[in-house]
Each structure stands twice: as structure tokens, then as C-alpha cells.
mmCIF file of C-alpha atoms in Angstrom:
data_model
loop_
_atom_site.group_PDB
_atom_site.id
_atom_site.type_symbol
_atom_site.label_atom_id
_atom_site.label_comp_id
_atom_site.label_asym_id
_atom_site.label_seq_id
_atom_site.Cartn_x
_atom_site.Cartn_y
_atom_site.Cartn_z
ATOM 1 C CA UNK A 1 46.607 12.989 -2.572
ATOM 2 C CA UNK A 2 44.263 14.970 -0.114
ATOM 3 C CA UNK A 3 42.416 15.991 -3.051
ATOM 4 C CA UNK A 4 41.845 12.297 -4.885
ATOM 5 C CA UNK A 5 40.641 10.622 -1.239
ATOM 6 C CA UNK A 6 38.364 13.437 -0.981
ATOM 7 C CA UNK A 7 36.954 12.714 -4.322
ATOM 8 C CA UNK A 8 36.581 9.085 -3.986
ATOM 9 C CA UNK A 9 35.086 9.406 -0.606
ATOM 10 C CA UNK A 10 32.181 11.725 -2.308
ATOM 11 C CA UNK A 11 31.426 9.716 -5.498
ATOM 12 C CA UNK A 12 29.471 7.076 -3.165
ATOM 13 C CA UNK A 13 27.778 9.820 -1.297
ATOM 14 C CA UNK A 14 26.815 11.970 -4.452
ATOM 15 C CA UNK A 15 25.687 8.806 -6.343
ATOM 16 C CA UNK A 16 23.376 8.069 -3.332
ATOM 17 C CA UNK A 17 21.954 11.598 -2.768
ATOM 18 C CA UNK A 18 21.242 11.958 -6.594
ATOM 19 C CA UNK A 19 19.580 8.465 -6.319
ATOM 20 C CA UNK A 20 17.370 9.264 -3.668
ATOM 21 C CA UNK A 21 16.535 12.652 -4.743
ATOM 22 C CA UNK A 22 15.552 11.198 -8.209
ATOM 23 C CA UNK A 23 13.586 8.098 -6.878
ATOM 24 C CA UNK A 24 11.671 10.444 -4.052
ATOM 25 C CA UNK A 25 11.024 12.966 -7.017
ATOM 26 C CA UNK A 26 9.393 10.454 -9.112
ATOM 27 C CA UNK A 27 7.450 8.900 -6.012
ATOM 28 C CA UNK A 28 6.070 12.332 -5.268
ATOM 29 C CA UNK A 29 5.498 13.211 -9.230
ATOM 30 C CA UNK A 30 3.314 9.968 -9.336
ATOM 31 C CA UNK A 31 2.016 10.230 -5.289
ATOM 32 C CA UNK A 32 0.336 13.816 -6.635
ATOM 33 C CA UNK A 33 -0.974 12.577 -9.346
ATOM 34 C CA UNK A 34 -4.804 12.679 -9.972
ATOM 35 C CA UNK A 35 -6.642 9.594 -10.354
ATOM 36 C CA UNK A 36 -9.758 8.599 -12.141
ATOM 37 C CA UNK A 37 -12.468 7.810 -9.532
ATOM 38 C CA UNK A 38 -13.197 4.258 -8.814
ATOM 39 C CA UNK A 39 -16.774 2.362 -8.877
ATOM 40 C CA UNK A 40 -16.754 1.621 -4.805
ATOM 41 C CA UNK A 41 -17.502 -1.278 -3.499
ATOM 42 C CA UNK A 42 -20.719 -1.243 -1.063
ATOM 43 C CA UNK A 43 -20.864 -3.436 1.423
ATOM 44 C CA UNK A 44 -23.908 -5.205 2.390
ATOM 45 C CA UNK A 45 -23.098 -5.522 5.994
ATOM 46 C CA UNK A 46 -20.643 -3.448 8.037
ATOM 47 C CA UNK A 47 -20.478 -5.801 10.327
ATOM 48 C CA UNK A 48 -18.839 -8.892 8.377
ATOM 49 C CA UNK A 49 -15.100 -9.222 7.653
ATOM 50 C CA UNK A 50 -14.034 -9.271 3.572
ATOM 51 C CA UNK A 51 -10.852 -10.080 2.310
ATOM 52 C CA UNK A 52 -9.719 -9.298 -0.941
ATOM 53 C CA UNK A 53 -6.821 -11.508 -2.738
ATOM 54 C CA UNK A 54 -5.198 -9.341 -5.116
ATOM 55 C CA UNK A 55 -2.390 -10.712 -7.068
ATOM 56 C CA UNK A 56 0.087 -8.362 -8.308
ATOM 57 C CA UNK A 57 3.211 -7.629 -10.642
ATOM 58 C CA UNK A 58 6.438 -6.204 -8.160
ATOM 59 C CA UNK A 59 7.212 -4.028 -11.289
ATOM 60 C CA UNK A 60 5.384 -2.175 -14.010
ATOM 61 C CA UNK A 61 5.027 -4.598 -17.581
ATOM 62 C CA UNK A 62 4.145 -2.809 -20.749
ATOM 63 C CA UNK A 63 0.341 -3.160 -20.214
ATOM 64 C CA UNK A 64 -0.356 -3.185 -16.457
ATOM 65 C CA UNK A 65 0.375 0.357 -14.831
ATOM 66 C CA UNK A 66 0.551 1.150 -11.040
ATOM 67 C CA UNK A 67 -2.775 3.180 -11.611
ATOM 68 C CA UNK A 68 -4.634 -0.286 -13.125
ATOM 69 C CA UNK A 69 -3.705 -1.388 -9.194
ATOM 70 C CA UNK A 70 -5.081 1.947 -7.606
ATOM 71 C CA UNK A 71 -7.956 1.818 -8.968
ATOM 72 C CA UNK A 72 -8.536 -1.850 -8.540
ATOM 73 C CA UNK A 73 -7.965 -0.921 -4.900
ATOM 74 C CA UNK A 74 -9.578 2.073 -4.826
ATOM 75 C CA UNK A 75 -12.316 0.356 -5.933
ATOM 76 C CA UNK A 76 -12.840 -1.810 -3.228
ATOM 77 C CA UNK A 77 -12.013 0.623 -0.423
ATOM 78 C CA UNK A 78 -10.545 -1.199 2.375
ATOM 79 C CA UNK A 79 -9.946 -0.342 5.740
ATOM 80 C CA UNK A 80 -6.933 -2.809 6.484
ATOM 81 C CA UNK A 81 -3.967 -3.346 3.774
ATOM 82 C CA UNK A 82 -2.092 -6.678 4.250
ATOM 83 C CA UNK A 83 0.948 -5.876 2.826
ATOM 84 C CA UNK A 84 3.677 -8.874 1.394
ATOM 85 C CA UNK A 85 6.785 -7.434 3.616
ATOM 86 C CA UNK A 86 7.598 -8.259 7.008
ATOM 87 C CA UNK A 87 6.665 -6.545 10.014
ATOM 88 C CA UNK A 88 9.890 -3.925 10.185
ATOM 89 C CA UNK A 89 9.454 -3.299 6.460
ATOM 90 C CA UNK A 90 5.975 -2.028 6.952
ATOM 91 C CA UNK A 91 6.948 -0.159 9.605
ATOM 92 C CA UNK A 92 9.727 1.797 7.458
ATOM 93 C CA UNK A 93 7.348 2.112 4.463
ATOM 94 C CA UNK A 94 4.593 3.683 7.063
ATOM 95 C CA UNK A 95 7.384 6.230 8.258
ATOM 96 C CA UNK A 96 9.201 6.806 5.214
ATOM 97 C CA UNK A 97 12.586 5.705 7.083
ATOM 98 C CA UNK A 98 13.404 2.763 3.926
ATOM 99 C CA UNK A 99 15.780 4.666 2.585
ATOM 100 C CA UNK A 100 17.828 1.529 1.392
ATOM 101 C CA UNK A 101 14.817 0.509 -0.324
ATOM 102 C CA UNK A 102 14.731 3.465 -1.915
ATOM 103 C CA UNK A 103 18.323 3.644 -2.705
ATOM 104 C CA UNK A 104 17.581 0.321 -4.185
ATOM 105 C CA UNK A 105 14.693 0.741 -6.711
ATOM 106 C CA UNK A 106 16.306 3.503 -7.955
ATOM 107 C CA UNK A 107 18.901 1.490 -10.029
ATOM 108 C CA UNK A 108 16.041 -0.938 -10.924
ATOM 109 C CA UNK A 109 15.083 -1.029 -14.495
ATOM 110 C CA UNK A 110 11.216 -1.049 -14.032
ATOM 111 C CA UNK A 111 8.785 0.927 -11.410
ATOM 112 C CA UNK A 112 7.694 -0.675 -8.408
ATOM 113 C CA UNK A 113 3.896 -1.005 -8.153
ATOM 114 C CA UNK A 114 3.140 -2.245 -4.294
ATOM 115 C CA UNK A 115 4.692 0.196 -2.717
ATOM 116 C CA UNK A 116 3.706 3.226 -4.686
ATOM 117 C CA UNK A 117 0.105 2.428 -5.252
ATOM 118 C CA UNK A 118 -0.155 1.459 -1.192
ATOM 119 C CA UNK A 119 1.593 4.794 0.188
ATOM 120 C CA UNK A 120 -1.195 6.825 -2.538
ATOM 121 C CA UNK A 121 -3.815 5.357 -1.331
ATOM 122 C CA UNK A 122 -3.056 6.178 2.598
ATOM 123 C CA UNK A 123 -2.170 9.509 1.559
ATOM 124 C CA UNK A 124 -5.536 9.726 0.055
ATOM 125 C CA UNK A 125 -7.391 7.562 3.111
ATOM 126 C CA UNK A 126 -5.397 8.422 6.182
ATOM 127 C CA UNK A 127 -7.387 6.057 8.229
ATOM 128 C CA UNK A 128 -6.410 2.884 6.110
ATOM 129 C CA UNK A 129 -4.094 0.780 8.169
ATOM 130 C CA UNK A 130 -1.273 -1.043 6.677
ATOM 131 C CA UNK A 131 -0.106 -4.164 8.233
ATOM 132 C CA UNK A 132 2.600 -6.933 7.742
ATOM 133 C CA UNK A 133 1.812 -10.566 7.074
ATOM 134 C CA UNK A 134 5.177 -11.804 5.599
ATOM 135 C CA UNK A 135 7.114 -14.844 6.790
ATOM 136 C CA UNK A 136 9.274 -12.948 9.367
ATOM 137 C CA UNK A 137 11.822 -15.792 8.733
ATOM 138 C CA UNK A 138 11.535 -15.302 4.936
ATOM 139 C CA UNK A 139 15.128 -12.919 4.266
ATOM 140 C CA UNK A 140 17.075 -14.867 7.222
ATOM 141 C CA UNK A 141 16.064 -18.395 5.220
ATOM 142 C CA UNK A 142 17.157 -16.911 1.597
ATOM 143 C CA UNK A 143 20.145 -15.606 3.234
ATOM 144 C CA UNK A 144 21.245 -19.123 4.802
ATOM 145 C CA UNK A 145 20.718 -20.853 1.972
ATOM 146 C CA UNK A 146 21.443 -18.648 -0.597
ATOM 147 C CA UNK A 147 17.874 -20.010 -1.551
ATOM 148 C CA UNK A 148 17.273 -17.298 -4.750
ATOM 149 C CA UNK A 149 20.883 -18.199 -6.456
ATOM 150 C CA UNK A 150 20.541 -22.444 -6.245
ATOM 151 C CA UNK A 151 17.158 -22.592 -7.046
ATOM 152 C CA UNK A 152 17.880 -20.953 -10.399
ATOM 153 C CA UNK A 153 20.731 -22.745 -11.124
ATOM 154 C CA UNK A 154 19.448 -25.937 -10.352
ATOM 155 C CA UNK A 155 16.268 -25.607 -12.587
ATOM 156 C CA UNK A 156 17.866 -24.324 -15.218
ATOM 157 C CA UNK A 157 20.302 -26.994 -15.131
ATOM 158 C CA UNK A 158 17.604 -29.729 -15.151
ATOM 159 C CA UNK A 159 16.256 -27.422 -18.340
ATOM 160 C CA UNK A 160 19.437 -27.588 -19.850
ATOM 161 C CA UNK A 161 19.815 -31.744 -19.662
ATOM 162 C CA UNK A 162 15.992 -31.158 -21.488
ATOM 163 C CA UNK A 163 17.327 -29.068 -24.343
ATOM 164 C CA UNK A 164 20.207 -31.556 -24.915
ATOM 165 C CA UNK A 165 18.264 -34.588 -25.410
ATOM 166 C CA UNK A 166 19.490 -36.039 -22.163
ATOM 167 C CA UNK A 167 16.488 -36.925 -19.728
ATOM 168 C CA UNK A 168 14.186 -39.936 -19.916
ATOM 169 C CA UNK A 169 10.936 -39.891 -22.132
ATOM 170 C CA UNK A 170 9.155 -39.293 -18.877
ATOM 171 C CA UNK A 171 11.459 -36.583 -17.470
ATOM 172 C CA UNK A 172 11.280 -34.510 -20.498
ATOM 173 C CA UNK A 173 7.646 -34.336 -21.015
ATOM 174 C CA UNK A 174 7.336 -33.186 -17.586
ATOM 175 C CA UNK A 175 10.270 -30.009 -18.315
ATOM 176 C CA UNK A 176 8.436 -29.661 -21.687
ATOM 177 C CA UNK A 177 4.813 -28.860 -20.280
ATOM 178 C CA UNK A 178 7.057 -26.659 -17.984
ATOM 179 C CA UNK A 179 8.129 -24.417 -20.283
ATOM 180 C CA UNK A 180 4.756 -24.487 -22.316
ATOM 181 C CA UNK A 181 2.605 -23.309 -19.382
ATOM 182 C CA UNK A 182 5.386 -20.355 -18.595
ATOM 183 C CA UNK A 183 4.951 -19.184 -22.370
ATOM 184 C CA UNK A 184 1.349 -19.383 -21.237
ATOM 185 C CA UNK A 185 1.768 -16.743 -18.442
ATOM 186 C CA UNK A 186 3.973 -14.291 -20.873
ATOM 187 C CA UNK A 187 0.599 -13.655 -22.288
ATOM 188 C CA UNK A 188 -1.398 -13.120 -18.575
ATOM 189 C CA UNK A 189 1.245 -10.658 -17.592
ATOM 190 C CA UNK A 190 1.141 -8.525 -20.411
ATOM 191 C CA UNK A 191 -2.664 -8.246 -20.100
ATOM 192 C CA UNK A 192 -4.716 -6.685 -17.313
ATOM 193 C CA UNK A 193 -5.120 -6.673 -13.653
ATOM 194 C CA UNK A 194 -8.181 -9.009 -13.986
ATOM 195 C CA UNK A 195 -6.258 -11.352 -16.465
ATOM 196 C CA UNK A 196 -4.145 -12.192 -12.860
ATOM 197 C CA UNK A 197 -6.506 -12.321 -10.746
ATOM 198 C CA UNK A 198 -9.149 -14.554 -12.221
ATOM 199 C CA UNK A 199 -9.523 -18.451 -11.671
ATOM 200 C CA UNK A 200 -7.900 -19.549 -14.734
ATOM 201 C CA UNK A 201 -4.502 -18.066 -14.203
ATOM 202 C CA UNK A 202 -4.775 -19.286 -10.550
ATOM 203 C CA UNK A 203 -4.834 -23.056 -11.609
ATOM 204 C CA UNK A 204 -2.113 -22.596 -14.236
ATOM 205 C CA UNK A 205 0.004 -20.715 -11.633
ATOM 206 C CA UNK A 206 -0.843 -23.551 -9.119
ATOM 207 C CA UNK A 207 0.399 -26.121 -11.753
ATOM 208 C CA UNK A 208 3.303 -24.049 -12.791
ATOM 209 C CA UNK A 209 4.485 -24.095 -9.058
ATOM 210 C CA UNK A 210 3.780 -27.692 -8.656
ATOM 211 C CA UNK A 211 6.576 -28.290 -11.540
ATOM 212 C CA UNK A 212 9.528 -25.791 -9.630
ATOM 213 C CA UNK A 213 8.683 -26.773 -6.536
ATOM 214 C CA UNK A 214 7.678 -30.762 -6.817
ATOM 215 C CA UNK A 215 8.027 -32.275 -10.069
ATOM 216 C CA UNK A 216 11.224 -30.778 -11.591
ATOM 217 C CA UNK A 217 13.189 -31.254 -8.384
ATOM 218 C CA UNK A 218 12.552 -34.962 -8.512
ATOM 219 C CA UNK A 219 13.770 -35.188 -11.823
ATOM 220 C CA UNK A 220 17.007 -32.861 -10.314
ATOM 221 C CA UNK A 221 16.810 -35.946 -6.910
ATOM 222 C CA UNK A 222 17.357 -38.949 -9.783
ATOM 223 C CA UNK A 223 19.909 -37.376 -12.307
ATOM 224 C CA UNK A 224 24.283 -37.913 -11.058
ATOM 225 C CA UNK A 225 24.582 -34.637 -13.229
ATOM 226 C CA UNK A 226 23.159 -32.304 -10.257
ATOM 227 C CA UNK A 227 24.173 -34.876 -7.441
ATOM 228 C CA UNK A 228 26.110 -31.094 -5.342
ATOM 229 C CA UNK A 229 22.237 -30.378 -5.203
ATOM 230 C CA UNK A 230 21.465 -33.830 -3.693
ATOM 231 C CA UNK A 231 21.324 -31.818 -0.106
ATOM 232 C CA UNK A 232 19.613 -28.639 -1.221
ATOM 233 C CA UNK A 233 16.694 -29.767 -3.044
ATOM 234 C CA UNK A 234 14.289 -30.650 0.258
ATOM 235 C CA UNK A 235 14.999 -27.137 0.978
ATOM 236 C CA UNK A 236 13.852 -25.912 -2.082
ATOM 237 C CA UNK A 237 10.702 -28.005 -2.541
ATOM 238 C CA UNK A 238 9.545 -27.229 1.197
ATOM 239 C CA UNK A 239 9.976 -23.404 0.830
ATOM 240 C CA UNK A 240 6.735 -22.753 -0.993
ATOM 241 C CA UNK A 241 4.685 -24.430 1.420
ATOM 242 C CA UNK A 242 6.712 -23.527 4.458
ATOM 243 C CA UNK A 243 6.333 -19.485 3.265
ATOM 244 C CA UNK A 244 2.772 -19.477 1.649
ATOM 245 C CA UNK A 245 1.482 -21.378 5.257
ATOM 246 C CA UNK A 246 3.242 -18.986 7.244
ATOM 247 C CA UNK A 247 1.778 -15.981 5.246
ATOM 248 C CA UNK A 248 -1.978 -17.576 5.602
ATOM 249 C CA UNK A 249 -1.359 -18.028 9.455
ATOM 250 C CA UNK A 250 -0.215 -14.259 9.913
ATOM 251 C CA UNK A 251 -3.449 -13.135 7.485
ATOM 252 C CA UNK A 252 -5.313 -15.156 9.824
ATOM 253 C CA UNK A 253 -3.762 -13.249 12.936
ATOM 254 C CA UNK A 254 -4.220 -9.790 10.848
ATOM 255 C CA UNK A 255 -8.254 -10.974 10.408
ATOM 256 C CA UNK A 256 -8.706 -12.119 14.212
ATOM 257 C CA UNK A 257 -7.499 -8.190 15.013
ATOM 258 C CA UNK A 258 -9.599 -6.163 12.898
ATOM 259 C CA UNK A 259 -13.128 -7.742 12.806
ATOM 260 C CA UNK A 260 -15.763 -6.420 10.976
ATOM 261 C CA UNK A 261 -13.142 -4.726 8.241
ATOM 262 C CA UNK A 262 -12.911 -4.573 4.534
ATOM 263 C CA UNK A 263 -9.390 -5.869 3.956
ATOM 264 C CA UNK A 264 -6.732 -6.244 1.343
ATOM 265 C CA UNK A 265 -3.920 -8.814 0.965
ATOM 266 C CA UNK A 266 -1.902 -7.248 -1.369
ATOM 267 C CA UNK A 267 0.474 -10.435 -2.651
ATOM 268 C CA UNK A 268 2.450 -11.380 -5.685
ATOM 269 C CA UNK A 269 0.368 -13.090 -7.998
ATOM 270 C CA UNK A 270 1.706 -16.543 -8.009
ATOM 271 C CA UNK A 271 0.813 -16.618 -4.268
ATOM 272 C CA UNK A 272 -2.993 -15.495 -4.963
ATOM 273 C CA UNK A 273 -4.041 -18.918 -5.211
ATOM 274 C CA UNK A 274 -1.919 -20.864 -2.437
ATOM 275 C CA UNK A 275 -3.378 -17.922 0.056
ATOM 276 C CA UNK A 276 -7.112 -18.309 -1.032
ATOM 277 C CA UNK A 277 -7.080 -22.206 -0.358
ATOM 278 C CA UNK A 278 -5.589 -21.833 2.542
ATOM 279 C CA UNK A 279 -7.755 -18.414 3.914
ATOM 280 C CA UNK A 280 -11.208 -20.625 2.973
ATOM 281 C CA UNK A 281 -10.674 -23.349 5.250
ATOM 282 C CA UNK A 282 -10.573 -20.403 7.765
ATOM 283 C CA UNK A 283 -13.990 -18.541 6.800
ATOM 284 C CA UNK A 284 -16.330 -20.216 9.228
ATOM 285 C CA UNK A 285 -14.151 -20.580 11.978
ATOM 286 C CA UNK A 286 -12.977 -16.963 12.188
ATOM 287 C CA UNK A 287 -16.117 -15.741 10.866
ATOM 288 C CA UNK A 288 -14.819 -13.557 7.599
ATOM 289 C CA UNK A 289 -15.485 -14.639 3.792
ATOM 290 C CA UNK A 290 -12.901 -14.414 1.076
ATOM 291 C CA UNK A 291 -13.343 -12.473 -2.098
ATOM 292 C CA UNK A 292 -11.075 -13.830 -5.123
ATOM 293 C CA UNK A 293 -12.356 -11.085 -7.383
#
């Protein structure tokens, strides 16, 4: 009996060791691996503020690689890293204590791109600061509302009604040019880095958002058939704004602290161009420009 608790007490702790030990090996395998030297930006004047937008993929796809992003940000050379995480998950990342995180990515399918390409390029430019600018309320507001799980089940409820004939003329157009424009972006994200961060894919992402977050949950606010939604659905459409606004606001704190730097707001790319429209109304009165790529 001694002998079976024993064993079942160090399954857990063997399965996390040889997870950690195999994530932090392939970290370090990649983190020591050479790159291909960049074209640098050159900046006119030193003493302006830039801000880079760059829209990313939170995993590896087939085509873009976590040294497409290095170089990208190599490339620019920046002095400050925004970084889409809130304030204690920068700090962890910055002193290698996320060891959940870790434990975490190494059951994930794909390879993590932020992360990886961000702790290279410090190890590579020491003096690079990286910063937080996430919605510090972000995980405590997903938690309470269990905001990840509803929001998928209500969409894809609405979808369903679509693909069995039962919304209005009007209703189903709107879920139909839906779905076209998200076949639309299985073609961006299986191209290159500047294939998501380029104008065009920032107006169909701006659409595309406009359906989940505006147009689709009106259809869900008029149908009986999702009527246990009825109280959740103002919660879901005022996330996107309530999260994007609060990430522009901390950018904007980020900019007012480090003047005169070349910075980078690393961000998932369907943010890219909710933070750009809100960052430009900005530029004159903090003095800084903003560089869309």
C-alpha cells in the first residue's frame, strides 16, 4: 500500500519535471540559435518617440516561424517592448519564475512565438526593457464570467440556427459574410508576417470583430432559441472595447515614461488595428508618432 501511494504521489511530480525539462530544453535549443542579421532601422531623430504595432500569431502556423518575428523585430531595434501580458506576467517572464506557464505550453500542440522571440532578443540586447500594457482586469473578468466558454457557445449557436435554415433573410446574410471573411483570414495566417500586419488585413479584422462582437450578438439579443444568453450578451459585446481601450490607455502610460524611445507593442493581430486608432488620436498630444509597418 506504502508502495502504490508512493507511486501515485510521483507520477504528477515526474510528469511535471519531464515537462519542464523538455519545454526549457527546447527554449534554450531555439534561445541559442543563430539568427540571420536584420536590415536596422535608422532613425532620423533620436530624440522623437516611435511605436511600432506588430500584430502577431500566439503559436507557430505552417508558414510563419518565431524567427519571421525576430527578425521583423530585430529589424526595427527597439529600446522598449510592450508586451500583451499583465504587469506580474512580465515580471515572471523577465525573471524566469513562470514556471506554470511553462508547465503549460509544454502540453500545447504548437510553439509559442511572443514569448520566445521577446526573451531572444533581450538576451541578445540586454538593455531592451520589457514592459506590461495588458488590461490588469483582463483574467479576473474571463474568470467571472467564464467569458472564453459562453462566447463560443453562443456564436456558434447563432451559426448553427444559420446552417439550419432558421434565421431571417437579414440575419443570415449577416452570419454568411461572417463566415466568408474568416475563410478570408485562413489565407492571411498562413502567409507572412507582413500579410498581418498590412492595412488590408486590418480592415477585414476590424469588420470581422464588428460581426462577434456587434452584429452577431444582436441577432443572438432577438432569437427565444438563446434567450439563457439574454443576460450575458452586453458582457460580451462590451469586452472588446472595454480591453482594447484599456490596453491603448496603459501604451499611452508606457509612452509618457520612456520619451524619446523606439518602442514595440507586441499584440495579437486582431488587436493591431483597434490599438493604432486609438494610439493616433494620441500622437500630438503626447508627442510620439505611430508606425503601422
Amino acid at each position: 500500500m506504502k508502495k502504490i501511494l508512493i507511486t501515485v504521489l510521483l507520477i504528477p511530480i515526474l510528469t511535471i519535471i519531464i515537462a519542464l525539462t523538455t519545454y526549457n530544453i527546447e527554449l534554450n535549443d531555439y534561445l541559442n540559435q543563430e539568427e540571420h542579421p536584420a536590415s536596422k532601422n535608422n532613425k532620423i531623430n533620436e530624440l522623437t518617440t516611435e511605436v511600432f504595432i506588430i500584430g502577431t500569431t500566439h503559436f507557430e502556423t505552417d508558414a510563419i516561424k518565431r524567427h519571421h518575428f525576430y527578425q521583423y523585430l530585430d529589424s526595427i531595434s527597439p529600446t522598449v517592448i510592450l508586451y500583451e501580458g499583465d504587469s506580474s506576467t512580465v515580471r515572471r517572464i523577465v525573471k524566469k519564475t513562470d514556471y506554470f506557464s511553462r508547465f503549460m505550453d509544454a502540453f500545447k500542440k504548437g510553439k509559442r512565438v511572443e514569448k520566445p522571440v521577446v526573451l531572444k532578443y533581450l538576451k541578445n540586447n540586454p538593455d531592451c526593457m520589457l514592459l506590461p500594457y495588458e488590461w490588469e482586469l483582463r483574467n479576473k473578468y474571463h474568470r467571472k464570467h467564464k467569458l472564453r466558454k459562453r462566447s463560443k457557445e453562443m456564436l456558434n449557436m447563432v451559426i448553427r440556427l444559420y446552417r439550419d435554415s432558421l434565421l431571417t433573410k437579414d440575419q443570415s446574410e449577416i452570419v454568411h459574410k461572417f463566415l466568408n471573411l474568416n475563410n478570408t483570414l485562413l489565407n492571411i495566417d498562413n502567409g507572412t508576417v507582413k500579410d498581418l500586419n498590412n492595412i488590408t488585413t486590418d480592415s477585414i479584422l476590424k469588420k470581422r470583430q464588428h460581426y462577434v462582437y456587434k452584429d452577431i450578438p444582436e441577432i443572438a439579443k432577438e432569437r427565444k432559441e438563446l434567450v439563457k444568453y439574454y443576460d450575458f450578451i452586453p458582457i460580451h459585446m462590451s469586452y472588446w472595447d472595454t480591453r482594447n481601450k484599456a490596453m491603448a490607455q496603459n501604451i499611452l502610460k508606457q509612452i509618457q515614461h520612456n520619451p524619446n524611445k523606439t518602442i514595440v507593442v507586441l499584440t495579437g493581430s486582431y488587436h493591431r488595428y483597434y490599438l493604432i486608432e486609438e494610439l493616433k488620436q494620441y500622437e500630438s498630444d503626447y508627442d510620439f508618432s505611430v508606425k503601422s509597418i
